[in-house]
PDB file of C-alpha atoms in Angstrom:
ATOM      1  CA  MET A   1      98.862 128.200 100.754  1.00  0.00           C
ATOM      2  CA  ASN A   2     101.674 130.573  99.793  1.00  0.00           C
ATOM      3  CA  PHE A   3     103.644 132.729 102.184  1.00  0.00           C
ATOM      4  CA  GLY A   4     101.718 135.942 101.482  1.00  0.00           C
ATOM      5  CA  THR A   5      98.262 134.560 102.202  1.00  0.00           C
ATOM      6  CA  GLN A   6      99.526 132.667 105.234  1.00  0.00           C
ATOM      7  CA  PHE A   7     101.216 135.796 106.625  1.00  0.00           C
ATOM      8  CA  LYS A   8      98.085 137.874 106.045  1.00  0.00           C
ATOM      9  CA  GLN A   9      95.955 135.245 107.793  1.00  0.00           C
ATOM     10  CA  LEU A  10      98.323 135.200 110.803  1.00  0.00           C
ATOM     11  CA  ARG A  11      98.376 139.000 110.951  1.00  0.00           C
ATOM     12  CA  THR A  12      94.573 139.299 110.865  1.00  0.00           C
ATOM     13  CA  GLU A  13      94.160 136.500 113.445  1.00  0.00           C
ATOM     14  CA  HIS A  14      96.335 138.544 115.809  1.00  0.00           C
ATOM     15  CA  HIS A  15      94.222 141.644 115.048  1.00  0.00           C
ATOM     16  CA  GLN A  16      97.137 143.591 113.616  1.00  0.00           C
ATOM     17  CA  THR A  17      97.154 146.104 110.811  1.00  0.00           C
ATOM     18  CA  GLN A  18      99.929 146.158 108.236  1.00  0.00           C
ATOM     19  CA  GLU A  19     101.382 149.183 110.050  1.00  0.00           C
ATOM     20  CA  GLN A  20     101.434 147.403 113.430  1.00  0.00           C
ATOM     21  CA  ALA A  21     103.054 144.290 111.943  1.00  0.00           C
ATOM     22  CA  ALA A  22     105.621 146.486 110.169  1.00  0.00           C
ATOM     23  CA  ASN A  23     106.526 148.236 113.450  1.00  0.00           C
ATOM     24  CA  ALA A  24     106.851 144.909 115.284  1.00  0.00           C
ATOM     25  CA  LEU A  25     109.167 143.543 112.586  1.00  0.00           C
ATOM     26  CA  HIS A  26     111.057 146.804 112.004  1.00  0.00           C
ATOM     27  CA  VAL A  27     110.151 147.033 108.307  1.00  0.00           C
ATOM     28  CA  THR A  28     107.972 149.364 106.248  1.00  0.00           C
ATOM     29  CA  ARG A  29     104.258 148.926 105.671  1.00  0.00           C
ATOM     30  CA  GLN A  30     104.989 148.623 101.922  1.00  0.00           C
ATOM     31  CA  ALA A  31     107.222 145.612 102.621  1.00  0.00           C
ATOM     32  CA  ILE A  32     104.333 143.942 104.455  1.00  0.00           C
ATOM     33  CA  SER A  33     102.015 144.741 101.535  1.00  0.00           C
ATOM     34  CA  ASN A  34     104.511 143.306  99.036  1.00  0.00           C
ATOM     35  CA  TRP A  35     104.794 140.070 101.039  1.00  0.00           C
ATOM     36  CA  GLU A  36     101.035 139.671 101.251  1.00  0.00           C
ATOM     37  CA  THR A  37     100.511 140.274  97.534  1.00  0.00           C
ATOM     38  CA  GLY A  38     103.366 137.938  96.633  1.00  0.00           C
ATOM     39  CA  ARG A  39     105.550 140.517  94.934  1.00  0.00           C
ATOM     40  CA  ASN A  40     108.542 139.613  97.129  1.00  0.00           C
ATOM     41  CA  MET A  41     109.498 137.474 100.091  1.00  0.00           C
ATOM     42  CA  PRO A  42     111.146 138.455 103.361  1.00  0.00           C
ATOM     43  CA  ASP A  43     114.751 137.582 104.145  1.00  0.00           C
ATOM     44  CA  LEU A  44     115.473 134.535 106.251  1.00  0.00           C
ATOM     45  CA  ASP A  45     116.145 136.562 109.403  1.00  0.00           C
ATOM     46  CA  LEU A  46     112.752 138.262 108.952  1.00  0.00           C
ATOM     47  CA  VAL A  47     111.065 134.877 108.520  1.00  0.00           C
ATOM     48  CA  LEU A  48     112.602 133.836 111.836  1.00  0.00           C
ATOM     49  CA  ARG A  49     111.330 137.047 113.487  1.00  0.00           C
ATOM     50  CA  ILE A  50     107.848 136.452 112.013  1.00  0.00           C
ATOM     51  CA  SER A  51     107.843 132.885 113.330  1.00  0.00           C
ATOM     52  CA  GLU A  52     108.755 134.164 116.815  1.00  0.00           C
ATOM     53  CA  LEU A  53     106.198 136.977 116.657  1.00  0.00           C
ATOM     54  CA  TYR A  54     103.293 134.705 115.690  1.00  0.00           C
ATOM     55  CA  ASP A  55     104.611 131.593 117.478  1.00  0.00           C
ATOM     56  CA  ILE A  56     104.641 129.380 114.388  1.00  0.00           C
ATOM     57  CA  PRO A  57     107.502 127.192 113.076  1.00  0.00           C
ATOM     58  CA  ALA A  58     109.550 128.864 110.354  1.00  0.00           C
ATOM     59  CA  ASP A  59     109.413 125.820 108.082  1.00  0.00           C
ATOM     60  CA  SER A  60     105.606 125.858 108.068  1.00  0.00           C
ATOM     61  CA  LEU A  61     105.743 129.549 107.132  1.00  0.00           C
ATOM     62  CA  LEU A  62     108.017 128.810 104.204  1.00  0.00           C
ATOM     63  CA  LYS A  63     106.420 125.566 103.047  1.00  0.00           C
ATOM     64  CA  GLY A  64     102.776 126.261 103.715  1.00  0.00           C
ATOM     65  CA  GLU A  65     100.007 123.659 103.777  1.00  0.00           C
ATOM     66  CA  SER A  66      99.690 123.271 100.006  1.00  0.00           C
ATOM     67  CA  CYS A  67     103.402 122.513  99.714  1.00  0.00           C
ATOM     68  CA  ARG A  68     103.016 119.721 102.229  1.00  0.00           C
ATOM     69  CA  THR A  69     100.052 118.366 100.298  1.00  0.00           C
ATOM     70  CA  ASN A  70     101.952 118.579  97.009  1.00  0.00           C
ATOM     71  CA  LEU A  71     104.939 116.896  98.622  1.00  0.00           C
ATOM     72  CA  SER A  72     102.741 114.081  99.905  1.00  0.00           C
ATOM     73  CA  GLU A  73     101.185 113.626  96.482  1.00  0.00           C
ATOM     74  CA  LYS A  74     104.619 113.594  94.846  1.00  0.00           C
ATOM     75  CA  LEU A  75     105.870 110.970  97.320  1.00  0.00           C
ATOM     76  CA  ILE A  76     102.825 108.780  96.681  1.00  0.00           C
ATOM     77  CA  GLN A  77     103.232 109.159  92.933  1.00  0.00           C
ATOM     78  CA  ALA A  78     106.943 108.338  93.173  1.00  0.00           C
ATOM     79  CA  GLY A  79     106.081 105.211  95.170  1.00  0.00           C
ATOM     80  CA  ASP A  80     103.569 104.132  92.519  1.00  0.00           C
ATOM     81  CA  GLU A  81     106.144 104.716  89.788  1.00  0.00           C
ATOM     82  CA  GLN A  82     108.666 102.651  91.737  1.00  0.00           C
ATOM     83  CA  LYS A  83     106.190  99.783  92.023  1.00  0.00           C
ATOM     84  CA  THR A  84     105.462  99.988  88.300  1.00  0.00           C
ATOM     85  CA  GLN A  85     109.173  99.949  87.463  1.00  0.00           C
ATOM     86  CA  LYS A  86     109.714  97.017  89.812  1.00  0.00           C
ATOM     87  CA  MET A  87     106.885  95.050  88.170  1.00  0.00           C
ATOM     88  CA  ARG A  88     108.281  95.818  84.708  1.00  0.00           C
ATOM     89  CA  MET A  89     111.716  94.638  85.803  1.00  0.00           C
ATOM     90  CA  ILE A  90     110.300  91.403  87.260  1.00  0.00           C
ATOM     91  CA  THR A  91     108.323  90.787  84.066  1.00  0.00           C
ATOM     92  CA  ALA A  92     111.376  91.384  81.885  1.00  0.00           C
ATOM     93  CA  ILE A  93     113.566  89.077  83.983  1.00  0.00           C
ATOM     94  CA  THR A  94     110.889  86.363  84.008  1.00  0.00           C
ATOM     95  CA  GLY A  95     110.447  86.611  80.235  1.00  0.00           C
ATOM     96  CA  ALA A  96     114.184  86.477  79.641  1.00  0.00           C
ATOM     97  CA  GLY A  97     114.476  83.459  81.951  1.00  0.00           C
ATOM     98  CA  LEU A  98     111.698  81.617  80.125  1.00  0.00           C
ATOM     99  CA  MET A  99     113.329  82.363  76.768  1.00  0.00           C
ATOM    100  CA  ILE A 100     116.670  81.015  78.019  1.00  0.00           C
ATOM    101  CA  ILE A 101     114.975  77.863  79.289  1.00  0.00           C
ATOM    102  CA  GLY A 102     113.278  77.444  75.907  1.00  0.00           C
ATOM    103  CA  PHE A 103     116.565  77.806  74.033  1.00  0.00           C
ATOM    104  CA  LEU A 104     118.213  75.319  76.401  1.00  0.00           C
ATOM    105  CA  PHE A 105     115.484  72.756  75.754  1.00  0.00           C
ATOM    106  CA  PHE A 106     115.794  73.347  72.014  1.00  0.00           C
ATOM    107  CA  ALA A 107     119.568  72.844  72.164  1.00  0.00           C
ATOM    108  CA  LEU A 108     119.177  69.800  74.401  1.00  0.00           C
ATOM    109  CA  LYS A 109     116.737  68.263  71.933  1.00  0.00           C
ATOM    110  CA  GLY A 110     119.332  68.625  69.190  1.00  0.00           C
ATOM    111  CA  MET A 111     121.969  66.890  71.300  1.00  0.00           C
ATOM    112  CA  THR A 112     119.847  63.934  72.448  1.00  0.00           C
ATOM    113  CA  VAL A 113     119.933  60.499  70.946  1.00  0.00           C
ATOM    114  CA  GLU A 114     116.662  58.894  70.013  1.00  0.00           C
ATOM    115  CA  TYR A 115     116.559  55.289  68.997  1.00  0.00           C
ATOM    116  CA  ILE A 116     114.144  52.498  68.316  1.00  0.00           C
ATOM    117  CA  ASP A 117     114.961  49.245  70.046  1.00  0.00           C
ATOM    118  CA  SER A 118     114.455  45.744  68.647  1.00  0.00           C
ATOM    119  CA  GLU A 119     110.855  45.686  69.841  1.00  0.00           C
ATOM    120  CA  GLY A 120     110.005  48.856  67.897  1.00  0.00           C
ATOM    121  CA  ILE A 121     109.741  51.221  70.909  1.00  0.00           C
ATOM    122  CA  LEU A 122     110.988  54.778  70.470  1.00  0.00           C
ATOM    123  CA  HIS A 123     113.264  55.869  73.297  1.00  0.00           C
ATOM    124  CA  GLU A 124     113.676  59.588  73.951  1.00  0.00           C
ATOM    125  CA  ASN A 125     114.285  61.793  76.962  1.00  0.00           C
ATOM    126  CA  PHE A 126     111.474  62.547  79.416  1.00  0.00           C
ATOM    127  CA  PHE A 127     111.488  66.304  78.803  1.00  0.00           C
ATOM    128  CA  LEU A 128     110.111  65.785  75.290  1.00  0.00           C
ATOM    129  CA  ILE A 129     106.702  64.766  76.665  1.00  0.00           C
ATOM    130  CA  PRO A 130     105.320  68.344  76.296  1.00  0.00           C
ATOM    131  CA  ILE A 131     106.363  68.287  72.623  1.00  0.00           C
ATOM    132  CA  TRP A 132     104.569  64.974  72.200  1.00  0.00           C
ATOM    133  CA  LEU A 133     101.451  66.465  73.774  1.00  0.00           C
ATOM    134  CA  ALA A 134     101.595  69.482  71.441  1.00  0.00           C
ATOM    135  CA  VAL A 135     101.830  67.198  68.409  1.00  0.00           C
ATOM    136  CA  TYR A 136      98.976  65.069  69.725  1.00  0.00           C
ATOM    137  CA  PHE A 137      96.704  68.080  70.241  1.00  0.00           C
ATOM    138  CA  TYR A 138      97.712  69.493  66.836  1.00  0.00           C
ATOM    139  CA  ARG A 139      96.734  66.239  65.097  1.00  0.00           C
ATOM    140  CA  SER A 140      93.512  66.076  67.142  1.00  0.00           C
ATOM    141  CA  ALA A 141      92.625  69.614  66.073  1.00  0.00           C
ATOM    142  CA  CYS A 142      93.361  68.742  62.441  1.00  0.00           C
ATOM    143  CA  ASP A 143      91.102  65.677  62.668  1.00  0.00           C
ATOM    144  CA  LEU A 144      88.391  67.753  64.329  1.00  0.00           C
ATOM    145  CA  PHE A 145      88.362  70.277  61.488  1.00  0.00           C
ATOM    146  CA  TRP A 146      88.792  67.609  58.739  1.00  0.00           C
ATOM    147  CA  ILE A 147      92.256  68.817  57.815  1.00  0.00           C
ATOM    148  CA  HIS A 148      94.948  66.305  57.059  1.00  0.00           C
ATOM    149  CA  PRO A 149      98.325  67.280  58.629  1.00  0.00           C
ATOM    150  CA  ALA A 150     100.113  66.588  55.345  1.00  0.00           C
ATOM    151  CA  MET A 151      97.896  69.165  53.609  1.00  0.00           C
ATOM    152  CA  VAL A 152      98.817  71.882  56.124  1.00  0.00           C
ATOM    153  CA  SER A 153     102.528  71.675  55.445  1.00  0.00           C
TER     154      SER A 153
END
């Protein structure tokens, strides 16, 4: 609710005409009419006099109910945007961390020593087990679909 409609509502609730309100506030009737139609606003000292005359806080006269509602909606929306930004940041950091871990494993694989002992057993580091599983499932899938791994390459 804007100032003009709120002022008019207060004035009519107190059973005052524009002329009576103008006399109580020491302004002209045209000034009251301009406020109510929204053509202009009163000065701050007049807003304080209006708040004393109608026993209402000056900030509620200036802000109005709709401003409070809009402010609440803006605060809620800002909170939702903050949560969205926070989730995006967490996702980006997690993705970057996983990529770094992947590159570290790739580099570590290049630096490891694999060897076959005298009994014919391949010795490699324990972290290569997931790679072994991927190769196993790849070969199983190739066998399932009658594709020979040498033909895929």
